[in-house]
Coordinates of C-alpha atoms and ligand atoms in Angstrom, one line a residue:
X18 CA 5.5 -6.4 -24.4
X19 CA 4.7 -3.0 -24.0
X20 CA 2.9 -2.0 -21.1
X21 CA 1.6 1.8 -21.2
X22 CA -0.3 3.4 -18.5
X23 CA -2.2 6.8 -18.4
X24 CA 0.6 8.7 -15.6
X25 CA -1.6 11.3 -13.4
X26 CA 1.3 13.6 -12.8
X27 CA 2.6 13.6 -16.2
X28 CA -1.5 13.3 -17.8
X29 CA 0.3 11.4 -20.4
X30 CA 0.1 7.4 -21.8
X31 CA 3.9 6.2 -20.7
X32 CA 5.5 3.5 -21.1
X33 CA 6.1 1.0 -17.8
X34 CA 9.6 1.0 -16.9
X35 CA 9.6 0.1 -13.0
X36 CA 12.8 1.4 -11.2
X37 CA 14.3 -1.8 -11.0
X38 CA 13.7 -4.2 -14.4
X39 CA 11.3 -7.1 -13.5
X40 CA 9.9 -5.6 -9.9
X41 CA 6.8 -3.8 -9.3
X42 CA 6.6 -2.2 -5.9
X43 CA 3.2 -0.9 -5.8
X44 CA 0.7 1.0 -3.1
X45 CA -3.1 1.2 -3.2
X46 CA -5.3 3.2 -0.9
X47 CA -7.4 0.8 0.8
X48 CA -10.7 0.8 2.6
X49 CA -11.8 2.9 5.6
X50 CA -13.1 0.4 8.0
X51 CA -16.3 2.0 9.6
X52 CA -19.0 0.2 7.5
X53 CA -19.4 -2.2 4.7
X54 CA -17.5 -0.9 1.6
X55 CA -20.2 -0.3 -1.5
X56 CA -19.5 -1.2 -5.0
X57 CA -18.4 1.9 -5.6
X58 CA -15.3 1.5 -3.7
X59 CA -15.2 -2.0 -5.3
X60 CA -15.0 -0.6 -8.3
X61 CA -11.1 0.6 -7.8
X62 CA -10.5 -2.3 -5.8
X63 CA -11.5 -4.4 -9.0
X64 CA -9.3 -2.0 -11.0
X65 CA -6.1 -2.6 -8.5
X66 CA -6.5 -6.3 -8.5
X67 CA -6.9 -6.3 -12.8
X68 CA -3.7 -4.2 -12.6
X69 CA -2.0 -6.8 -9.9
X70 CA -3.1 -9.4 -12.3
X71 CA -1.9 -8.1 -15.2
X72 CA 1.5 -6.8 -14.1
X73 CA 2.2 -10.8 -12.3
X74 CA 0.5 -12.6 -15.4
X75 CA 3.6 -9.9 -17.7
X76 CA 5.9 -11.4 -15.8
X77 CA 6.8 -9.0 -13.1
X78 CA 7.8 -9.7 -9.6
X79 CA 4.8 -7.8 -7.9
X80 CA 4.7 -6.3 -4.1
X81 CA 1.6 -4.5 -3.5
X82 CA 0.4 -3.3 -0.6
X83 CA -2.6 -1.7 0.5
X84 CA -3.6 -0.1 3.9
X85 CA -6.5 -0.6 6.1
X86 CA -7.6 3.2 7.4
X87 CA -8.5 2.0 11.0
X88 CA -8.7 5.3 12.7
X89 CA -10.4 8.7 12.0
X90 CA -12.7 10.9 12.2
X91 CA -15.6 8.5 11.1
X92 CA -14.7 5.4 12.8
X93 CA -14.1 7.5 15.9
X94 CA -17.9 8.5 15.7
X95 CA -19.2 5.3 15.0
X96 CA -17.3 3.4 17.0
X97 CA -18.8 5.6 20.0
X98 CA -22.1 5.1 18.9
X99 CA -22.0 1.5 18.9
X100 CA -20.6 1.9 22.2
X101 CA -17.2 -0.5 20.8
X102 CA -13.7 -0.3 21.4
X103 CA -12.0 1.3 18.3
X104 CA -10.4 -2.1 17.8
X105 CA -13.4 -3.9 18.3
X106 CA -15.7 -1.7 16.2
X107 CA -13.0 -2.0 12.6
X108 CA -12.3 -5.8 13.1
X109 CA -15.8 -6.2 12.3
X110 CA -15.6 -3.9 9.4
X111 CA -12.0 -5.5 8.1
X112 CA -13.5 -9.0 7.9
X113 CA -16.4 -7.9 6.0
X114 CA -14.3 -6.5 3.4
X115 CA -11.8 -9.4 2.7
X116 CA -14.8 -11.4 2.7
X117 CA -16.6 -8.9 0.1
X118 CA -13.4 -8.7 -1.8
X119 CA -12.7 -12.7 -2.1
X120 CA -16.6 -12.9 -3.1
X121 CA -15.5 -10.7 -6.0
X122 CA -12.3 -12.6 -6.4
X123 CA -10.2 -10.0 -5.6
X124 CA -6.8 -11.5 -5.0
X125 CA -4.8 -10.4 -1.9
X126 CA -2.5 -8.1 -1.7
X127 CA 1.1 -8.9 -0.4
X128 CA 0.9 -6.6 2.6
X129 CA -2.5 -5.1 4.3
X130 CA -0.9 -2.9 7.0
X131 CA -3.4 -1.4 10.0
X132 CA -2.6 2.4 10.5
X133 CA -3.0 1.9 14.0
X134 CA -0.3 -1.0 13.9
X135 CA 2.2 1.6 12.0
X136 CA 1.8 4.6 14.8
X137 CA 5.4 4.6 15.9
X138 CA 6.3 4.8 12.0
X139 CA 4.2 7.7 11.4
X140 CA 5.6 9.6 14.4
X141 CA 8.9 9.0 13.3
X142 CA 8.3 10.3 9.4
X143 CA 6.5 13.6 11.2
X144 CA 9.4 13.8 13.5
X145 CA 11.7 14.1 10.6
X146 CA 9.1 16.4 8.4
X147 CA 9.3 18.5 11.5
X148 CA 13.5 18.4 11.6
X149 CA 14.1 19.7 8.1
X150 CA 11.0 22.4 8.7
X151 CA 8.0 21.1 6.7
X152 CA 6.0 20.4 9.7
X153 CA 4.9 22.7 12.7
X154 CA 3.0 22.1 15.7
X155 CA 0.5 24.1 17.1
X156 CA -1.6 23.8 20.0
X157 CA -1.2 20.3 20.4
X158 CA -2.0 19.0 16.8
X159 CA 1.1 19.4 14.2
X160 CA 0.8 20.4 10.9
X161 CA 2.4 19.9 7.3
X162 CA 4.0 23.5 6.1
X163 CA 2.7 23.5 2.9
X164 CA 5.0 26.6 2.3
X165 CA 8.2 24.6 2.7
X166 CA 7.1 22.7 -0.3
X167 CA 6.8 24.6 -3.5
X168 CA 6.1 21.6 -5.9
X169 CA 2.6 21.5 -4.0
X170 CA 0.0 20.4 -6.6
X171 CA 2.2 19.4 -9.3
X172 CA -0.4 16.3 -9.5
X173 CA -3.9 17.8 -9.4
X174 CA -2.9 20.9 -11.1
X175 CA -2.9 23.1 -8.0
X176 CA -6.4 23.2 -6.8
X177 CA -5.5 24.8 -3.8
X178 CA -8.6 26.9 -3.3
X179 CA -9.9 23.4 -2.7
X180 CA -8.0 23.0 0.2
X181 CA -9.5 26.0 1.9
X182 CA -13.0 25.4 0.9
X183 CA -13.3 21.7 1.7
X184 CA -13.3 19.8 -1.4
X185 CA -12.7 16.7 0.8
X186 CA -15.1 15.6 3.5
X187 CA -11.9 14.7 5.4
X188 CA -10.1 18.6 5.3
X189 CA -9.8 19.3 8.9
X190 CA -12.3 21.9 10.5
X191 CA -9.4 23.4 13.5
X192 CA -8.1 25.4 10.9
X193 CA -7.3 28.5 13.0
X194 CA -4.8 26.8 14.3
X195 CA -2.7 27.2 11.4
X196 CA -0.1 29.2 10.0
X197 CA -1.7 29.0 6.5
X198 CA -5.2 27.8 5.8
X199 CA -3.9 25.5 3.2
X200 CA -1.7 23.3 6.1
X201 CA -3.0 20.1 6.8
X202 CA -2.8 17.6 9.7
X203 CA -0.1 15.0 9.9
X204 CA -1.0 14.5 13.9
X205 CA -4.3 15.8 15.6
X206 CA -4.7 16.5 19.3
X207 CA -7.2 13.8 21.0
X208 CA -10.3 15.3 22.7
X209 CA -10.7 14.1 26.2
X210 CA -12.8 11.2 25.3
X211 CA -11.1 10.3 22.2
X212 CA -8.8 7.3 21.5
X213 CA -5.1 8.6 21.6
X214 CA -1.7 7.3 21.2
X215 CA 1.6 8.9 23.9
X216 CA 3.9 10.5 21.7
X217 CA 6.4 13.3 21.4
X218 CA 4.3 15.2 19.6
X219 CA 1.8 15.1 22.3
X220 CA -1.1 12.8 23.2
X221 CA -3.1 12.5 20.3
X222 CA -3.3 10.6 16.5
X223 CA -2.3 10.6 13.2
X224 CA -4.0 12.3 10.3
X225 CA -5.3 10.5 7.6
X226 CA -2.4 11.6 5.0
X227 CA 0.3 10.5 7.1
X228 CA -0.8 7.2 7.6
X229 CA -0.4 6.4 3.6
X230 CA 3.1 7.9 3.4
X231 CA 4.5 5.8 6.2
X232 CA 3.2 2.6 5.6
X233 CA 4.0 2.9 1.7
X234 CA 7.9 4.0 2.3
X235 CA 7.8 1.3 5.8
X236 CA 7.3 -1.5 2.9
X237 CA 8.1 -0.1 -0.7
X238 CA 11.2 2.1 0.1
X239 CA 11.1 5.7 -0.6
X240 CA 10.5 5.8 -3.7
X241 CA 8.1 2.9 -5.6
X242 CA 6.6 2.4 -8.9
X243 CA 2.9 2.5 -8.7
X244 CA 0.9 4.5 -6.4
X245 CA -3.0 3.8 -7.0
X246 CA -6.7 4.6 -6.0
X247 CA -9.7 6.2 -6.9
X248 CA -9.6 10.0 -8.5
X249 CA -11.3 11.1 -5.7
X250 CA -8.0 10.8 -3.5
X251 CA -6.2 12.9 -6.1
X252 CA -6.7 15.7 -4.4
X253 CA -6.2 16.5 -1.5
X254 CA -5.0 12.8 -0.1
X255 CA -2.2 11.9 -2.8
X256 CA -1.0 15.6 -3.4
X257 CA -0.7 15.3 0.4
X258 CA 1.2 12.5 0.3
X259 CA 3.6 13.8 -2.5
X260 CA 4.1 16.3 -0.2
X261 CA 5.0 14.7 3.3
X262 CA 6.9 11.5 1.4
X263 CA 9.7 14.2 -0.8
X264 CA 9.4 17.1 1.7
X265 CA 11.1 14.2 4.0
X266 CA 12.9 12.5 1.7
X267 CA 14.2 14.6 -1.3
X268 CA 13.4 11.5 -3.4
X269 CA 10.4 11.3 -5.8
X270 CA 7.4 9.4 -4.2
X271 CA 5.8 7.2 -7.0
X272 CA 6.4 7.0 -10.4
X273 CA 3.5 6.0 -11.7
X274 CA 0.0 7.4 -10.5
X275 CA -3.0 5.4 -11.9
X276 CA -6.3 6.6 -10.6
X277 CA -9.6 5.0 -11.0
X278 CA -13.0 7.1 -12.5
X279 CA -16.0 6.7 -10.1
X280 CA -18.8 4.7 -10.3
X281 CA -21.9 6.7 -10.8
X282 CA -25.5 6.0 -10.2
X283 CA -27.8 8.6 -12.4
X284 CA -24.7 10.6 -12.8
X285 CA -23.4 11.0 -9.0
X286 CA -20.7 9.4 -7.6
X287 CA -21.9 6.3 -5.7
X288 CA -21.3 7.2 -1.7
X289 CA -22.1 6.8 1.7
X290 CA -22.9 10.3 2.2
X291 CA -25.4 10.5 -1.1
X292 CA -26.9 7.1 0.3
X293 CA -27.0 6.4 -3.2
X294 CA -25.3 2.8 -2.8
X295 CA -25.3 -1.0 -3.1
X296 CA -23.1 -3.1 -0.7
X297 CA -22.1 -6.5 -2.3
X298 CA -24.0 -8.1 -0.2
X299 CA -27.7 -6.0 -1.0
X300 CA -26.8 -7.4 -4.6
X301 CA -26.1 -11.0 -3.3
X302 CA -29.3 -11.2 -1.6
X303 CA -31.3 -9.7 -4.8
X304 CA -29.7 -12.7 -5.5
X305 CA -27.0 -11.3 -8.1
X306 CA -24.0 -13.4 -8.6
X307 CA -20.3 -12.0 -7.3
X308 CA -18.9 -12.7 -10.6
X309 CA -21.1 -10.7 -12.5
X310 CA -21.0 -7.5 -10.2
X311 CA -17.1 -8.0 -10.9
X312 CA -17.9 -8.3 -14.5
X313 CA -20.1 -5.5 -14.5
X314 CA -17.2 -3.5 -12.6
X315 CA -14.1 -4.8 -14.7
X316 CA -15.7 -4.3 -18.0
X317 CA -15.8 -0.5 -18.6
X318 CA -12.2 0.9 -18.5
X319 CA -10.8 2.1 -15.6
X320 CA -10.7 5.6 -16.6
X321 CA -14.4 6.1 -18.2
X322 CA -17.0 7.0 -15.5
X323 CA -19.5 3.8 -15.1
X324 CA -23.4 4.3 -15.0
X325 CA -24.0 1.5 -11.8
X326 CA -27.5 0.3 -12.8
X327 CA -28.9 -3.1 -12.3
X328 CA -29.9 -4.2 -15.4
X329 CA -26.3 -3.6 -16.6
X330 CA -25.4 -6.6 -14.1
X331 CA -28.0 -8.7 -15.4
X332 CA -26.6 -8.3 -18.8
X333 CA -22.9 -9.1 -17.3
X334 CA -24.9 -12.2 -16.2
X335 CA -26.2 -13.2 -19.0
X336 CA -23.1 -12.6 -20.9
X337 CA -21.0 -14.8 -18.4
X338 CA -23.4 -17.4 -18.2
X339 CA -22.8 -18.0 -22.3
X340 CA -19.0 -17.5 -21.9
X341 CA -19.2 -20.2 -19.5
X342 CA -21.1 -22.2 -21.3
X343 CA -18.9 -22.2 -23.9
X344 CA -15.4 -23.0 -22.1
X345 CA -17.7 -25.9 -20.4
X346 CA -17.8 -27.3 -23.7
X347 CA -14.6 -26.6 -24.9
X348 CA -13.4 -28.5 -22.0
X349 CA -15.8 -31.5 -22.3
X350 CA -15.7 -31.6 -26.1
X351 CA -13.6 -34.5 -27.4
X352 CA -11.3 -33.3 -30.8
X353 CA -12.8 -35.2 -33.5
X354 CA -10.1 -33.6 -36.5
X355 CA -6.3 -34.1 -36.9
X356 CA -5.8 -30.0 -37.4
X357 CA -7.4 -27.0 -37.5
X358 CA -8.6 -25.2 -40.2
X359 CA -5.9 -22.6 -40.8
X360 CA -8.2 -19.8 -40.1
X361 CA -9.9 -21.1 -37.1
X362 CA -6.4 -21.3 -35.6
X363 CA -5.3 -17.9 -37.0
X364 CA -8.6 -16.3 -35.5
X365 CA -7.5 -18.1 -32.2
X366 CA -3.9 -16.9 -31.9
X367 CA -4.9 -13.2 -33.4
X368 CA -7.7 -12.9 -30.5
X369 CA -5.0 -14.1 -27.8
X370 CA -2.7 -11.8 -28.8
X371 CA -5.5 -8.9 -29.2
X372 CA -6.3 -9.7 -25.6
X373 CA -2.9 -9.0 -24.1
X374 CA -2.3 -5.6 -26.1
X375 CA -5.5 -4.5 -25.3
X376 CA -4.5 -4.9 -21.6
X377 CA -1.1 -3.6 -22.1
X378 CA -2.7 -0.5 -23.0
X379 CA -3.6 1.1 -20.1
X380 CA -5.8 -2.0 -18.9
X381 CA -8.3 -1.3 -21.7
X382 CA -10.3 -3.9 -20.9
X383 CA -13.2 -3.1 -23.3
X384 CA -11.1 -4.1 -25.8
X385 CA -9.6 -7.1 -24.2
X386 CA -13.4 -8.4 -23.9
X387 CA -14.1 -7.8 -27.5
X388 CA -11.7 -10.0 -28.1
X389 CA -12.8 -12.5 -25.9
X390 CA -15.8 -12.4 -27.6
X391 CA -13.7 -13.5 -31.1
X392 CA -12.3 -16.1 -29.3
X393 CA -15.8 -17.1 -28.1
X394 CA -17.2 -17.3 -31.8
X395 CA -14.3 -18.8 -32.8
X396 CA -14.6 -22.0 -30.3
X397 CA -18.4 -21.9 -31.0
X398 CA -18.4 -22.5 -34.9
X399 CA -15.6 -24.9 -34.7
X400 CA -17.8 -27.1 -31.7
X401 CA -20.5 -26.5 -34.1
X402 CA -19.3 -28.0 -37.0
X403 CA -17.1 -30.5 -34.9
X404 CA -13.9 -29.1 -36.2
X405 CA -12.1 -29.1 -33.2
X406 CA -8.5 -30.4 -32.9
X407 CA -6.6 -31.3 -30.1
X408 CA -4.3 -28.2 -31.0
X409 CA -7.1 -25.7 -31.5
X410 CA -8.5 -26.9 -28.1
X411 CA -5.2 -26.7 -26.9
X412 CA -4.6 -23.4 -27.7
X413 CA -8.7 -22.0 -27.0
X414 CA -8.1 -23.1 -23.7
X415 CA -5.0 -21.3 -23.2
X416 CA -6.4 -18.4 -24.4
X417 CA -9.0 -18.9 -21.7
X418 CA -6.9 -19.6 -19.3
X419 CA -5.0 -16.2 -20.0
X420 CA -8.6 -13.9 -19.8
X421 CA -9.0 -15.8 -16.4
X422 CA -5.7 -15.3 -14.9
X423 CA -5.8 -11.5 -15.7
X424 CA -10.0 -11.1 -15.4
X425 CA -11.0 -13.5 -13.0
X426 CA -14.2 -13.5 -14.3
X427 CA -15.0 -17.3 -15.2
X428 CA -16.5 -20.0 -13.2
X429 CA -13.8 -21.7 -11.2
X430 CA -13.2 -25.3 -13.4
X431 CA -14.3 -28.5 -12.0
X432 CA -11.9 -29.3 -9.3
X433 CA -12.6 -26.0 -7.7
X434 CA -16.0 -26.5 -7.6
X435 CA -15.2 -29.8 -5.4
X436 CA -13.5 -28.3 -3.5
X437 CA -16.4 -26.1 -2.5
X438 CA -18.7 -28.9 -2.1
X439 CA -16.0 -30.7 0.3
X440 CA -16.0 -27.8 2.4
X441 CA -19.6 -27.9 3.0
X442 CA -19.6 -31.7 3.4
X443 CA -17.3 -30.8 6.0
X444 CA -19.3 -28.2 7.4
X445 CA -22.3 -30.9 7.6
X446 CA -20.1 -33.2 9.2
X447 CA -19.2 -30.6 12.0
X448 CA -23.0 -29.9 12.4
X449 CA -24.1 -33.7 12.9
X450 CA -21.4 -34.0 15.3
X451 CA -22.3 -31.3 17.7
X452 CA -26.0 -32.7 17.0
X453 CA -24.3 -35.9 18.6
X454 CA -25.1 -37.7 15.0
X455 CA -22.3 -39.5 14.9
X456 CA -23.4 -41.9 12.4
X457 CA -23.9 -39.2 10.1
X458 CA -20.8 -37.8 10.9
X459 CA -18.8 -40.8 10.0
X460 CA -21.4 -41.2 6.7
X461 CA -19.6 -38.1 5.4
X462 CA -16.1 -39.0 6.0
X463 CA -16.5 -41.9 4.8
X464 CA -18.2 -40.9 1.6
X465 CA -15.3 -38.3 1.2
X466 CA -12.5 -41.0 1.8
X467 CA -14.6 -43.1 -0.9
X468 CA -13.5 -39.7 -3.4
X469 CA -9.9 -40.1 -2.2
X470 CA -10.4 -37.1 0.3
X471 CA -8.7 -36.9 3.6
X472 CA -9.8 -35.7 6.8
X473 CA -7.5 -34.7 9.8
X474 CA -9.3 -32.9 12.9
X475 CA -7.9 -30.9 14.9
X476 CA -7.7 -28.1 17.6
X477 CA -8.8 -25.7 14.9
X478 CA -11.1 -27.5 13.2
X479 CA -10.5 -30.5 10.1
X480 CA -8.0 -29.6 7.9
X481 CA -8.3 -31.8 4.8
X482 CA -6.2 -33.0 1.9
X483 CA -6.5 -35.4 -1.7
X484 CA -4.8 -38.4 -1.0
Ligands
AMP588 P1 -12.8 5.0 1.3 O1 -13.2 3.4 2.2 O2 -13.6 5.9 1.0 O3 -11.5 5.2 1.7 O4 -12.4 4.5 -0.5 C1 -12.0 3.3 -0.6 C2 -11.7 3.4 -2.3 O5 -13.0 3.4 -2.4 C3 -10.6 4.7 -2.7 O6 -9.8 4.7 -3.3 C4 -11.9 6.0 -3.0 O7 -11.1 6.4 -4.2 C5 -12.7 5.0 -3.8 N1 -14.3 5.0 -4.1 C6 -14.9 5.7 -3.5 N2 -15.8 5.8 -4.0 C7 -15.8 5.3 -5.2 C8 -17.1 5.3 -6.4 N3 -18.0 6.5 -6.2 N4 -16.4 4.8 -7.3 C9 -15.2 4.5 -7.6 N5 -14.2 4.4 -6.3 C10 -15.1 4.9 -5.0
ZN589 ZN1 -4.0 6.6 0.8

C-alpha cells in the first residue's frame, strides 16, 4: 500500500505518511450556507468524499471535519433581504445541503461544526494572536498582521498583490483601517443593524478565515494531516489559515494540502456570481439521476479542470446503466463451471489491483474507471460464454464491492432498494392514517409484517426493523 498525494504546499507528489501511523485527521472547508450549493461546489465535495472513502478503504482510521460557514457578509445580506433571523435563514440551506449531499452519495464527515457555535474558540484564538503580536485592534475590528509571519505566501507562491486588489470576492472592503493593506480581518466590528457577538474584542463577528483555523484545531489538534478544498480557496483563505494557525501555535498546521480544480462551463468557473450554474435540484428536475451527476463529477481526476455539459451527464447515465446491468447479471448468475478459465481469473485479479493502485496514485479516478471497464468486459465475456465459476463470481463481486466502497457510483443492491420501498410504504401508511383511512393503514402494516418488517409507532414517527 502506498498512497500518494499531490501536495500543494510542496508542489510535488508525495507518499502519504500521516503524523500518527494508521490515523488520519482531515479538514475540508465546507459550504457557505446562503443559497443552494451548485454542482461546482459539489465537484469539490465529491472529491473530498472519494478521498475520505479511499483512505478508509485502505484501512486508515479517519477523523474528518467539515465546517459550515453560517455567518458572513453574503449570509447577512441575504438573510436581511429574506426578513429572517440568521439562524432560521441558514438552517434551511444547511438542510438542503445535506439533502443534496445524501442524494449524491456523499458520506457525512465525522464532525460538521457551525461557525456560529464556535465563536468562543475563535475569540480565544484571536486573543492568542494578539498576545503574540500577530494581531492588532483598529477602530473596533481586529486584523492579522501579515508582517509578523515571514512565511506568508508559502502555499500559493506569494500572490500577495492579489490580497490588495481583490483576488477574492471576500477581501474586506475596509482597508483604510489596516496598518498594511495586506492584513486581513479576524474580527469585524458590526454595523448597528448587523448580527453581533459580545467579546473582549468589542461587539462584532468573526472574519471568514479564523473560523476554519479555530474549528480545525478544536477537533483535530494543532497539527493535522490533510487540509482540502477547491483551488479558489488556496489564496487567500488557506494562506490566511496557515498564518493564523502557525502564528498562534508555532507548529506546522497541515502536512498535506489538496485542492480540487474547478468545474467549468464553457471554459469559465461555475459560480453564483457568473450565474452559469446548475444546482443538483435543477438536474434532478430535468430527469437526470443523482448518481449520474456523481459519476460525471468523479470520473475526471480532481486536479484536472472539468467542463460541465448536460451531454456529459447523459453519457455518465448510459455508462452507469451498462455497468449496473453487468453487476446485476453477475449477482443473479448461477455458476456453471467448477473453475474459471485461468485468463479470466487473472484479468479480474489484475483489474482489481489496478483499480486500487490508480486510486492510490493521487486519486486517479480516470485510470481507476479504466480498470472497472476491464473488469466489466471480463465479467461480460464469462457471462456470455456461460463460463462463470463460483470463485470467479466471488472475486468479481468483491472487486465491484471495492469500486462501490471507494467511488459510490453503483446502484445499491436489492436489500437497500427494499429499504426505500419500506420507507415509501410507511409514508403511505402515515398519509392514510392522517386521512383517517385506517383500513388502508392496517393493510399496509399487515403487508409489511408478511414481508418480515415490523413497525413501531412512537412520538417521533414510525420506526421499523426486520424480524
Ligand atoms: P463556498 O460555499 O463558496 O464556500 O464553496 C464551497 C466549496 O466549493 C469550496 O471548497 C470551493 O472551493 C468550491 N467551489 C466553488 N466553486 C467551484 C467550482 N466551480 N468548481 C469546483 N469547486 C468549487
Ligand atoms: Zn476554510
